[in-house]
mmCIF file with all atom_site columns, C-alpha atoms in Angstrom:
data_model
loop_
_atom_site.group_PDB
_atom_site.id
_atom_site.type_symbol
_atom_site.label_atom_id
_atom_site.label_alt_id
_atom_site.label_comp_id
_atom_site.label_asym_id
_atom_site.label_entity_id
_atom_site.label_seq_id
_atom_site.pdbx_PDB_ins_code
_atom_site.Cartn_x
_atom_site.Cartn_y
_atom_site.Cartn_z
_atom_site.occupancy
_atom_site.B_iso_or_equiv
_atom_site.pdbx_formal_charge
_atom_site.auth_seq_id
_atom_site.auth_comp_id
_atom_site.auth_asym_id
_atom_site.auth_atom_id
_atom_site.pdbx_PDB_model_num
ATOM 1   C CA . MET A 1 1   ? 26.810 25.122 5.803  1.00 77.00 ? 905  MET A CA 1
ATOM 2   C CA . LEU A 1 2   ? 23.697 24.642 3.677  1.00 87.00 ? 906  LEU A CA 1
ATOM 3   C CA . ASN A 1 3   ? 21.783 23.319 6.690  1.00 90.00 ? 907  ASN A CA 1
ATOM 4   C CA . PHE A 1 4   ? 22.745 26.445 8.646  1.00 91.00 ? 908  PHE A CA 1
ATOM 5   C CA . PHE A 1 5   ? 21.493 28.650 5.788  1.00 90.00 ? 909  PHE A CA 1
ATOM 6   C CA . LYS A 1 6   ? 18.172 26.771 5.703  1.00 90.00 ? 910  LYS A CA 1
ATOM 7   C CA . LYS A 1 7   ? 17.762 27.192 9.469  1.00 88.00 ? 911  LYS A CA 1
ATOM 8   C CA . ILE A 1 8   ? 18.265 30.957 9.140  1.00 89.00 ? 912  ILE A CA 1
ATOM 9   C CA . ILE A 1 9   ? 15.685 31.182 6.337  1.00 88.00 ? 913  ILE A CA 1
ATOM 10  C CA . PHE A 1 10  ? 13.175 29.149 8.363  1.00 87.00 ? 914  PHE A CA 1
ATOM 11  C CA . PHE A 1 11  ? 13.835 31.203 11.505 1.00 87.00 ? 915  PHE A CA 1
ATOM 12  C CA . LEU A 1 12  ? 13.211 34.446 9.607  1.00 88.00 ? 916  LEU A CA 1
ATOM 13  C CA . TRP A 1 13  ? 9.985  32.972 8.292  1.00 86.00 ? 917  TRP A CA 1
ATOM 14  C CA . PHE A 1 14  ? 8.905  32.106 11.867 1.00 82.00 ? 918  PHE A CA 1
ATOM 15  C CA . LEU A 1 15  ? 9.463  35.717 12.930 1.00 83.00 ? 919  LEU A CA 1
ATOM 16  C CA . LEU A 1 16  ? 7.524  37.060 9.965  1.00 84.00 ? 920  LEU A CA 1
ATOM 17  C CA . ASP A 1 17  ? 4.768  34.485 10.293 1.00 81.00 ? 921  ASP A CA 1
ATOM 18  C CA . ARG A 1 18  ? 3.998  35.495 13.875 1.00 78.00 ? 922  ARG A CA 1
ATOM 19  C CA . ASN A 1 19  ? 4.006  39.229 13.129 1.00 79.00 ? 923  ASN A CA 1
ATOM 20  C CA . LEU A 1 20  ? 2.282  39.481 9.760  1.00 78.00 ? 924  LEU A CA 1
ATOM 21  C CA . PRO A 1 21  ? -1.116 41.174 10.094 1.00 77.00 ? 925  PRO A CA 1
ATOM 22  C CA . PHE A 1 22  ? -2.830 38.864 7.599  1.00 73.00 ? 926  PHE A CA 1
ATOM 23  C CA . LYS A 1 23  ? -3.737 35.186 7.723  1.00 74.00 ? 927  LYS A CA 1
ATOM 24  C CA . ARG A 1 24  ? -4.362 34.373 4.065  1.00 79.00 ? 928  ARG A CA 1
ATOM 25  C CA . GLY A 1 25  ? -1.345 33.294 2.055  1.00 79.00 ? 929  GLY A CA 1
ATOM 26  C CA . LYS A 1 26  ? 0.899  32.165 4.932  1.00 80.00 ? 930  LYS A CA 1
ATOM 27  C CA . HIS A 1 27  ? 0.288  28.520 4.046  1.00 79.00 ? 931  HIS A CA 1
ATOM 28  C CA . LYS A 1 28  ? 1.385  29.154 0.455  1.00 84.00 ? 932  LYS A CA 1
ATOM 29  C CA . ILE A 1 29  ? 4.551  30.887 1.625  1.00 84.00 ? 933  ILE A CA 1
ATOM 30  C CA . SER A 1 30  ? 5.361  27.868 3.815  1.00 83.00 ? 934  SER A CA 1
ATOM 31  C CA . LEU A 1 31  ? 4.802  25.571 0.834  1.00 85.00 ? 935  LEU A CA 1
ATOM 32  C CA . LEU A 1 32  ? 7.065  27.739 -1.311 1.00 88.00 ? 936  LEU A CA 1
ATOM 33  C CA . LEU A 1 33  ? 9.848  27.650 1.296  1.00 87.00 ? 937  LEU A CA 1
ATOM 34  C CA . THR A 1 34  ? 9.495  23.883 1.550  1.00 86.00 ? 938  THR A CA 1
ATOM 35  C CA . SER A 1 35  ? 9.666  23.425 -2.214 1.00 88.00 ? 939  SER A CA 1
ATOM 36  C CA . LEU A 1 36  ? 12.662 25.763 -2.536 1.00 89.00 ? 940  LEU A CA 1
ATOM 37  C CA . PHE A 1 37  ? 14.727 24.642 0.440  1.00 89.00 ? 941  PHE A CA 1
ATOM 38  C CA . GLY A 1 38  ? 13.390 21.236 1.457  1.00 88.00 ? 942  GLY A CA 1
ATOM 39  C CA . SER A 1 39  ? 14.121 20.292 5.050  1.00 88.00 ? 943  SER A CA 1
ATOM 40  C CA . ALA A 1 40  ? 16.815 21.230 7.528  1.00 88.00 ? 944  ALA A CA 1
ATOM 41  C CA . ILE A 1 41  ? 18.334 18.954 10.153 1.00 89.00 ? 945  ILE A CA 1
ATOM 42  C CA . TYR A 1 42  ? 17.365 19.933 13.702 1.00 86.00 ? 946  TYR A CA 1
ATOM 43  C CA . LYS A 1 43  ? 18.358 18.340 16.974 1.00 84.00 ? 947  LYS A CA 1
ATOM 44  C CA . VAL A 1 44  ? 15.241 17.877 19.066 1.00 81.00 ? 948  VAL A CA 1
ATOM 45  C CA . GLY A 1 45  ? 16.229 16.587 22.461 1.00 77.00 ? 949  GLY A CA 1
ATOM 46  C CA . SER A 1 46  ? 18.677 13.811 21.638 1.00 79.00 ? 950  SER A CA 1
ATOM 47  C CA . ILE A 1 47  ? 17.203 13.049 18.205 1.00 83.00 ? 951  ILE A CA 1
ATOM 48  C CA . LYS A 1 48  ? 18.136 14.555 14.850 1.00 86.00 ? 952  LYS A CA 1
ATOM 49  C CA . MET A 1 49  ? 15.163 15.130 12.551 1.00 86.00 ? 953  MET A CA 1
ATOM 50  C CA . ALA A 1 50  ? 14.734 16.558 9.057  1.00 87.00 ? 954  ALA A CA 1
ATOM 51  C CA . LEU A 1 51  ? 12.036 19.221 9.442  1.00 87.00 ? 955  LEU A CA 1
ATOM 52  C CA . ASN A 1 52  ? 10.525 21.928 7.267  1.00 83.00 ? 956  ASN A CA 1
ATOM 53  C CA . PRO A 1 53  ? 8.365  24.959 8.157  1.00 79.00 ? 957  PRO A CA 1
ATOM 54  C CA . HIS A 1 54  ? 5.219  23.680 6.457  1.00 76.00 ? 958  HIS A CA 1
ATOM 55  C CA . GLU A 1 55  ? 3.411  22.091 9.418  1.00 74.00 ? 959  GLU A CA 1
ATOM 56  C CA . PHE A 1 56  ? 2.670  23.696 12.771 1.00 72.00 ? 960  PHE A CA 1
ATOM 57  C CA . PHE A 1 57  ? 3.869  20.715 14.844 1.00 75.00 ? 961  PHE A CA 1
ATOM 58  C CA . TRP A 1 58  ? 7.165  20.669 12.943 1.00 77.00 ? 962  TRP A CA 1
ATOM 59  C CA . ARG A 1 59  ? 7.644  24.373 13.658 1.00 76.00 ? 963  ARG A CA 1
ATOM 60  C CA . ASN A 1 60  ? 7.266  23.674 17.371 1.00 77.00 ? 964  ASN A CA 1
ATOM 61  C CA . LEU A 1 61  ? 9.902  20.948 17.123 1.00 80.00 ? 965  LEU A CA 1
ATOM 62  C CA . MET A 1 62  ? 12.218 23.349 15.260 1.00 78.00 ? 966  MET A CA 1
ATOM 63  C CA . ALA A 1 63  ? 11.863 25.850 18.079 1.00 76.00 ? 967  ALA A CA 1
ATOM 64  C CA . ASN A 1 64  ? 12.371 23.020 20.611 1.00 73.00 ? 968  ASN A CA 1
ATOM 65  C CA . LYS A 1 65  ? 8.890  23.691 21.997 1.00 72.00 ? 969  LYS A CA 1
ATOM 66  C CA . LEU A 1 66  ? 7.381  20.310 22.659 1.00 70.00 ? 970  LEU A CA 1
ATOM 67  C CA . THR A 1 67  ? 3.645  20.400 23.106 1.00 65.00 ? 971  THR A CA 1
ATOM 68  C CA . ASP A 1 68  ? 3.340  16.912 24.604 1.00 79.00 ? 972  ASP A CA 1
ATOM 69  C CA . LYS A 1 69  ? 6.074  16.842 27.213 1.00 82.00 ? 973  LYS A CA 1
ATOM 70  C CA . ASP A 1 70  ? 3.837  14.803 29.541 1.00 89.00 ? 974  ASP A CA 1
ATOM 71  C CA . VAL A 1 71  ? 3.444  12.090 26.900 1.00 88.00 ? 975  VAL A CA 1
ATOM 72  C CA . GLU A 1 72  ? 7.188  12.025 26.319 1.00 87.00 ? 976  GLU A CA 1
ATOM 73  C CA . ASN A 1 73  ? 7.849  11.714 30.056 1.00 90.00 ? 977  ASN A CA 1
ATOM 74  C CA . ALA A 1 74  ? 5.320  8.871  30.325 1.00 93.00 ? 978  ALA A CA 1
ATOM 75  C CA . ILE A 1 75  ? 6.999  7.016  27.449 1.00 92.00 ? 979  ILE A CA 1
ATOM 76  C CA . ARG A 1 76  ? 10.451 7.492  28.966 1.00 91.00 ? 980  ARG A CA 1
ATOM 77  C CA . SER A 1 77  ? 9.372  6.330  32.427 1.00 94.00 ? 981  SER A CA 1
ATOM 78  C CA . ASN A 1 78  ? 7.352  3.273  31.326 1.00 94.00 ? 982  ASN A CA 1
ATOM 79  C CA . LEU A 1 79  ? 9.299  1.858  28.374 1.00 93.00 ? 983  LEU A CA 1
ATOM 80  C CA . SER A 1 80  ? 12.315 -0.425 28.751 1.00 92.00 ? 984  SER A CA 1
ATOM 81  C CA . PRO A 1 81  ? 14.793 -1.742 26.192 1.00 92.00 ? 985  PRO A CA 1
ATOM 82  C CA . ASP A 1 82  ? 13.344 -4.543 24.047 1.00 90.00 ? 986  ASP A CA 1
ATOM 83  C CA . ASP A 1 83  ? 9.750  -3.539 24.902 1.00 95.00 ? 987  ASP A CA 1
ATOM 84  C CA . ILE A 1 84  ? 7.316  -3.213 21.999 1.00 96.00 ? 988  ILE A CA 1
ATOM 85  C CA . PHE A 1 85  ? 6.002  0.287  21.327 1.00 96.00 ? 989  PHE A CA 1
ATOM 86  C CA . LEU A 1 86  ? 2.954  0.801  19.087 1.00 95.00 ? 990  LEU A CA 1
ATOM 87  C CA . ASP A 1 87  ? 2.509  4.349  17.796 1.00 94.00 ? 991  ASP A CA 1
ATOM 88  C CA . ILE A 1 88  ? -0.917 4.536  16.193 1.00 94.00 ? 992  ILE A CA 1
ATOM 89  C CA . GLY A 1 89  ? -1.370 7.888  14.451 1.00 91.00 ? 993  GLY A CA 1
ATOM 90  C CA . ALA A 1 90  ? 2.359  8.524  14.497 1.00 87.00 ? 994  ALA A CA 1
ATOM 91  C CA . ASN A 1 91  ? 2.311  11.711 12.381 1.00 84.00 ? 995  ASN A CA 1
ATOM 92  C CA . ILE A 1 92  ? 6.053  12.318 11.842 1.00 83.00 ? 996  ILE A CA 1
ATOM 93  C CA . GLY A 1 93  ? 7.060  9.707  14.387 1.00 87.00 ? 997  GLY A CA 1
ATOM 94  C CA . TYR A 1 94  ? 8.601  11.864 17.082 1.00 87.00 ? 998  TYR A CA 1
ATOM 95  C CA . PHE A 1 95  ? 7.525  9.564  19.912 1.00 90.00 ? 999  PHE A CA 1
ATOM 96  C CA . SER A 1 96  ? 8.486  6.516  17.838 1.00 92.00 ? 1000 SER A CA 1
ATOM 97  C CA . LEU A 1 97  ? 11.987 7.926  17.456 1.00 90.00 ? 1001 LEU A CA 1
ATOM 98  C CA . ILE A 1 98  ? 12.267 8.475  21.201 1.00 90.00 ? 1002 ILE A CA 1
ATOM 99  C CA . ALA A 1 99  ? 11.228 4.867  21.796 1.00 93.00 ? 1003 ALA A CA 1
ATOM 100 C CA . ALA A 1 100 ? 13.544 3.435  19.134 1.00 92.00 ? 1004 ALA A CA 1
ATOM 101 C CA . VAL A 1 101 ? 16.630 5.636  19.426 1.00 90.00 ? 1005 VAL A CA 1
ATOM 102 C CA . ASP A 1 102 ? 16.742 6.655  23.072 1.00 89.00 ? 1006 ASP A CA 1
ATOM 103 C CA . LEU A 1 103 ? 15.019 3.708  24.738 1.00 91.00 ? 1007 LEU A CA 1
ATOM 104 C CA . LYS A 1 104 ? 16.011 0.893  22.302 1.00 93.00 ? 1008 LYS A CA 1
ATOM 105 C CA . ALA A 1 105 ? 12.458 -0.464 22.075 1.00 95.00 ? 1009 ALA A CA 1
ATOM 106 C CA . ARG A 1 106 ? 10.965 -2.305 19.104 1.00 96.00 ? 1010 ARG A CA 1
ATOM 107 C CA . VAL A 1 107 ? 8.686  0.193  17.374 1.00 95.00 ? 1011 VAL A CA 1
ATOM 108 C CA . PHE A 1 108 ? 5.710  -0.230 15.068 1.00 96.00 ? 1012 PHE A CA 1
ATOM 109 C CA . ALA A 1 109 ? 4.434  3.156  13.888 1.00 94.00 ? 1013 ALA A CA 1
ATOM 110 C CA . PHE A 1 110 ? 1.323  3.720  11.785 1.00 93.00 ? 1014 PHE A CA 1
ATOM 111 C CA . GLU A 1 111 ? -0.135 6.901  10.414 1.00 87.00 ? 1015 GLU A CA 1
#
């Protein structure tokens, strides 16, 4: 139930964020929401991730808008179980999770 409440709060923030006429202060509001509510669990594709509204890439994952669908398709088509997957500059590790959870590869991720 708490996760559902967090998702509603974050969704309302997304709507406001896109429609507010000012730019300054939005980052601080995102930080405040993150400090108050932490993260919510979202299902992105077949993977569950704890995400918060602070970073732009995370917001896209929350809305299930993947910006690098071509990269994901390349990983899925070229990686086999027990392959080794190096994710250099992993950020939050979305592609690493695809390789490890969905494709059962051995993953080494570095940020």
